[in-house]
Short mmCIF file of C-alpha atoms in Angstrom, two decimals:
data_model
loop_
_atom_site.label_atom_id
_atom_site.label_comp_id
_atom_site.label_asym_id
_atom_site.label_seq_id
_atom_site.Cartn_x
_atom_site.Cartn_y
_atom_site.Cartn_z
CA MET L 1 17.91 5.17 7.97
CA THR L 2 14.80 6.77 9.40
CA GLY L 3 11.17 5.89 9.02
CA CYS L 4 8.44 7.86 7.34
CA SER L 5 5.28 9.37 8.76
CA VAL L 6 1.85 8.03 7.81
CA LYS L 7 -1.36 10.04 7.89
CA LEU L 8 -4.89 8.82 7.16
CA GLU L 9 -7.47 11.49 6.47
CA GLY L 10 -11.12 10.41 6.40
CA VAL L 11 -10.24 6.97 5.05
CA ARG L 12 -13.38 4.91 4.43
CA HIS L 13 -13.72 1.64 2.56
CA VAL L 14 -16.72 -0.18 1.15
CA PHE L 15 -16.42 -3.64 -0.41
CA PRO L 16 -17.99 -4.25 -3.85
CA ASN L 17 -20.84 -6.15 -2.17
CA GLY L 18 -21.77 -3.03 -0.21
CA VAL L 19 -20.32 -4.08 3.14
CA ILE L 20 -18.68 -1.13 4.91
CA ALA L 21 -15.27 -2.33 6.06
CA LEU L 22 -13.97 0.95 7.46
CA ALA L 23 -15.86 3.96 8.74
CA ALA L 24 -14.28 7.37 8.06
CA MET L 25 -10.97 7.16 9.91
CA ASP L 26 -8.26 9.65 10.84
CA LEU L 27 -4.90 8.38 12.08
CA GLU L 28 -1.37 9.75 12.32
CA VAL L 29 1.77 7.64 12.78
CA ALA L 30 5.01 9.48 13.47
CA ALA L 31 8.20 8.70 11.59
CA GLY L 32 10.03 5.91 13.40
CA GLU L 33 7.05 4.92 15.54
CA PHE L 34 6.01 1.32 16.27
CA LEU L 35 2.21 1.13 16.16
CA ALA L 36 0.11 -1.93 16.91
CA ILE L 37 -3.44 -2.25 15.58
CA LEU L 38 -5.87 -4.53 17.40
CA GLY L 39 -9.53 -5.38 17.00
CA PRO L 40 -11.96 -8.26 16.56
CA SER L 41 -11.87 -10.47 13.46
CA GLY L 42 -13.43 -8.76 10.45
CA CYS L 43 -13.04 -5.23 11.82
CA GLY L 44 -10.94 -4.08 8.87
CA LYS L 45 -7.41 -4.28 10.29
CA SER L 46 -5.96 -6.06 7.25
CA THR L 47 -7.94 -3.84 4.87
CA LEU L 48 -6.48 -0.79 6.59
CA LEU L 49 -2.96 -2.19 6.26
CA ARG L 50 -3.46 -2.91 2.56
CA ILE L 51 -4.69 0.64 2.00
CA VAL L 52 -1.61 2.06 3.74
CA ALA L 53 0.58 -0.19 1.57
CA GLY L 54 -1.11 1.03 -1.60
CA LEU L 55 -2.37 -2.47 -2.41
CA GLU L 56 -5.95 -1.26 -2.22
CA ARG L 57 -7.56 2.13 -2.85
CA PRO L 58 -9.89 3.55 -0.19
CA SER L 59 -13.47 4.35 -1.19
CA ALA L 60 -13.02 7.81 0.33
CA GLY L 61 -10.28 9.83 2.01
CA ARG L 62 -6.56 9.69 1.42
CA VAL L 63 -3.31 8.30 2.81
CA VAL L 64 -0.24 10.54 3.01
CA VAL L 65 3.11 8.81 3.49
CA GLY L 66 6.26 10.81 4.25
CA GLU L 67 9.17 11.48 1.91
CA ASN L 68 11.31 8.52 2.99
CA ARG L 69 8.83 6.17 1.36
CA THR L 70 10.09 7.33 -2.04
CA LYS L 71 13.70 6.67 -1.10
CA HIS L 72 13.42 3.49 0.95
CA GLY L 73 10.01 2.11 0.11
CA VAL L 74 7.51 -0.05 1.92
CA ALA L 75 7.82 -3.71 2.92
CA TYR L 76 4.88 -5.97 3.74
CA VAL L 77 4.97 -9.20 5.77
CA PHE L 78 1.90 -11.39 5.38
CA GLN L 79 0.45 -14.06 7.70
CA ASP L 80 2.01 -16.73 5.48
CA ALA L 81 5.72 -16.62 4.68
CA HIS L 82 5.11 -17.06 0.90
CA LEU L 83 8.62 -18.36 0.23
CA LEU L 84 9.60 -19.71 -3.17
CA PRO L 85 10.19 -23.46 -2.60
CA TRP L 86 12.87 -23.79 -5.30
CA ARG L 87 15.05 -21.04 -3.83
CA THR L 88 17.37 -21.36 -0.85
CA VAL L 89 16.94 -19.30 2.31
CA LEU L 90 19.61 -16.89 1.07
CA ASN L 91 18.07 -16.50 -2.36
CA ASN L 92 14.57 -16.04 -0.94
CA ALA L 93 15.79 -13.27 1.35
CA ALA L 94 17.77 -11.62 -1.44
CA LEU L 95 14.85 -11.60 -3.90
CA PRO L 96 13.80 -7.92 -3.42
CA LEU L 97 17.38 -6.80 -4.10
CA GLU L 98 17.54 -9.05 -7.16
CA LEU L 99 14.37 -7.42 -8.49
CA GLN L 100 16.00 -4.03 -7.93
CA GLY L 101 18.95 -5.08 -10.06
CA VAL L 102 21.51 -5.28 -7.26
CA GLU L 103 24.46 -7.41 -8.35
CA ARG L 104 24.67 -10.93 -6.94
CA ALA L 105 27.62 -10.56 -4.56
CA ARG L 106 26.20 -7.45 -2.92
CA ARG L 107 22.64 -8.76 -2.55
CA ASN L 108 23.89 -12.03 -1.08
CA GLU L 109 26.09 -10.12 1.37
CA VAL L 110 23.18 -7.94 2.54
CA ALA L 111 20.76 -10.88 2.76
CA ALA L 112 23.26 -12.95 4.75
CA GLU L 113 23.73 -10.08 7.22
CA VAL L 114 20.01 -9.71 7.83
CA LEU L 115 19.47 -13.47 8.07
CA ALA L 116 22.17 -13.62 10.74
CA LYS L 117 20.32 -10.96 12.73
CA VAL L 118 17.17 -13.12 12.78
CA GLY L 119 19.09 -16.23 13.81
CA LEU L 120 19.41 -17.94 10.43
CA GLY L 121 23.07 -17.38 9.70
CA ASP L 122 23.65 -21.14 9.61
CA ALA L 123 20.67 -21.94 7.34
CA LEU L 124 21.53 -20.01 4.18
CA ASP L 125 21.63 -23.07 1.91
CA ARG L 126 18.48 -24.75 3.16
CA TYR L 127 15.19 -24.80 1.28
CA PRO L 128 11.76 -23.81 2.70
CA ALA L 129 10.66 -27.46 3.00
CA GLN L 130 13.56 -28.02 5.41
CA LEU L 131 12.47 -25.21 7.75
CA SER L 132 10.09 -25.01 10.69
CA GLY L 133 7.23 -22.53 10.63
CA GLY L 134 9.16 -20.12 12.81
CA MET L 135 12.21 -20.32 10.57
CA ARG L 136 10.10 -19.63 7.48
CA MET L 137 8.70 -16.50 9.12
CA ARG L 138 12.24 -15.41 9.97
CA VAL L 139 13.13 -15.68 6.28
CA SER L 140 10.03 -13.66 5.39
CA LEU L 141 11.01 -10.99 7.89
CA ALA L 142 14.59 -10.90 6.60
CA ARG L 143 13.31 -10.59 3.02
CA ALA L 144 11.27 -7.57 4.09
CA MET L 145 14.26 -5.98 5.79
CA VAL L 146 16.93 -6.31 3.08
CA THR L 147 15.84 -3.11 1.30
CA GLU L 148 15.91 -1.14 4.58
CA PRO L 149 12.30 0.01 4.20
CA ALA L 150 11.16 3.28 5.70
CA LEU L 151 7.80 1.66 6.44
CA LEU L 152 7.32 -1.97 7.51
CA LEU L 153 3.77 -3.37 7.55
CA LEU L 154 3.04 -6.70 9.24
CA ASP L 155 -0.29 -8.51 9.14
CA GLU L 156 -0.35 -11.00 12.05
CA PRO L 157 2.86 -12.65 10.83
CA PHE L 158 3.42 -14.81 13.92
CA ALA L 159 -0.18 -15.80 14.68
CA ALA L 160 0.16 -19.43 13.60
CA LEU L 161 3.33 -20.09 15.62
CA ASP L 162 3.70 -21.66 19.04
CA GLU L 163 3.98 -19.23 21.96
CA ILE L 164 7.71 -19.65 22.62
CA THR L 165 8.64 -19.17 18.95
CA ARG L 166 6.30 -16.22 18.70
CA GLN L 167 7.85 -14.50 21.71
CA ARG L 168 11.36 -15.00 20.34
CA LEU L 169 10.37 -13.48 17.01
CA ASP L 170 8.73 -10.57 18.82
CA GLU L 171 12.03 -9.92 20.59
CA GLN L 172 13.99 -10.05 17.33
CA LEU L 173 11.54 -7.75 15.56
CA ARG L 174 11.67 -5.25 18.40
CA GLU L 175 15.48 -5.18 18.26
CA LEU L 176 15.47 -4.78 14.47
CA TRP L 177 13.11 -1.82 14.83
CA ARG L 178 15.32 -0.18 17.47
CA ALA L 179 18.41 -0.69 15.32
CA ARG L 180 16.89 0.49 12.02
CA GLY L 181 14.57 3.34 13.08
CA MET L 182 11.89 2.44 10.53
CA THR L 183 8.18 3.06 11.01
CA VAL L 184 6.30 -0.15 11.84
CA ILE L 185 2.56 -0.86 11.74
CA PHE L 186 1.78 -4.29 13.17
CA VAL L 187 -1.65 -5.93 13.08
CA THR L 188 -2.29 -8.47 15.84
CA HIS L 189 -5.04 -10.10 17.90
CA SER L 190 -2.73 -10.49 20.89
CA THR L 191 -2.77 -7.80 23.57
CA GLY L 192 0.45 -9.18 25.04
CA GLU L 193 2.22 -9.06 21.68
CA ALA L 194 1.04 -5.48 21.09
CA VAL L 195 2.28 -4.35 24.50
CA PHE L 196 5.66 -6.05 24.11
CA LEU L 197 6.34 -4.75 20.62
CA ALA L 198 4.76 -1.35 20.25
CA GLU L 199 5.09 2.17 21.58
CA ARG L 200 1.41 2.78 20.90
CA ALA L 201 -1.66 0.63 20.31
CA VAL L 202 -4.79 1.55 18.38
CA VAL L 203 -7.96 -0.46 19.08
CA MET L 204 -10.65 -0.82 16.41
CA SER L 205 -14.34 -1.58 16.79
CA PRO L 206 -16.26 -4.37 15.05
CA ARG L 207 -17.21 -3.68 11.43
CA PRO L 208 -17.46 -1.02 10.24
CA GLY L 209 -14.02 -0.50 11.74
CA ARG L 210 -13.34 2.73 13.56
CA ILE L 211 -10.80 3.72 16.22
CA VAL L 212 -12.21 3.36 19.72
CA ALA L 213 -8.97 3.72 21.71
CA ASP L 214 -5.48 5.11 21.16
CA HIS L 215 -3.20 3.93 23.95
CA ARG L 216 0.40 5.01 24.62
CA ILE L 217 2.43 2.07 25.98
CA SER L 218 4.61 3.20 28.88
CA LEU L 219 7.37 0.60 29.10
CA PRO L 220 11.18 0.73 28.79
CA ALA L 221 12.66 0.95 25.29
CA ALA L 222 14.77 -2.18 25.88
CA ARG L 223 12.40 -5.13 26.29
CA THR L 224 13.34 -8.72 27.05
CA GLY L 225 11.28 -11.79 27.84
CA GLU L 226 11.44 -11.06 31.59
CA LEU L 227 9.32 -7.96 31.03
CA ARG L 228 6.25 -10.12 30.40
CA ALA L 229 6.27 -11.23 34.06
CA THR L 230 6.18 -7.71 35.52
CA ALA L 231 3.25 -5.84 37.03
CA GLU L 232 3.81 -2.97 34.60
CA PHE L 233 3.37 -5.28 31.62
CA ALA L 234 0.22 -6.78 33.11
CA GLN L 235 -1.21 -3.31 33.70
CA GLN L 236 -0.58 -2.20 30.12
CA THR L 237 -2.06 -5.44 28.76
CA ARG L 238 -5.15 -5.03 30.92
CA SER L 239 -5.69 -1.47 29.68
CA ILE L 240 -5.74 -2.61 26.05
CA TYR L 241 -7.93 -5.62 26.83
CA GLU L 242 -10.44 -3.32 28.51
CA ALA L 243 -10.44 -1.04 25.45
CA LEU L 244 -11.11 -4.05 23.23
CA ASP L 245 -13.93 -5.14 25.52
CA ARG L 246 -15.49 -1.68 25.52
CA GLY L 247 -15.20 -1.42 21.75
CA ALA L 248 -16.98 -4.74 21.26
CA ALA L 249 -19.87 -3.75 23.54
#
């Protein structure tokens, strides 16, 4: 499965109260690319992600998503896991396939495979109330992955987690991306998370949001926790931090 390209052409968004969330914005994301979007709170990162997902219409401009979107679709992971409390881990993860009409045995098989890849192979029969915050986000990620989306959108999904859990989930997400070849757009406030996960990072200005930096991340494709202690990682993180600082000036 391969990802789909995403192209924003003059995308601008104004809230009903007249606040300009996004200035006219052009952005291209290649098929199979992992892009991180950073910027200060309120700069329009989440609004931009919702527009790409088709959950919100821009006030001006257009979004063009490649052909694989039609075949494989788009998956969205929110800041909160939004699990159904009366369904088990397996049934929560299998929900998108159930809604597509996939028969029970097949959807359970696929969901169990993806849950195993995010470290929940032994928790299939548990309920959300029995899970830690990190485990609930793993279920949410698995639920997004079961349909093999061409485009995966994530809006600060690990922000509320402790640092160790967050880093482990970053590693799992990175490996899932390398294995699946989907296009990923990941919104985060963390420069370190952006550098570890992405191939490219876009920095946005304070509202009205506009792109002030587009940084290619030059690190090995295979990334483990040890990478965070290297000089190369620190250099890449510093470059993005400086772009954020310049954009806020």
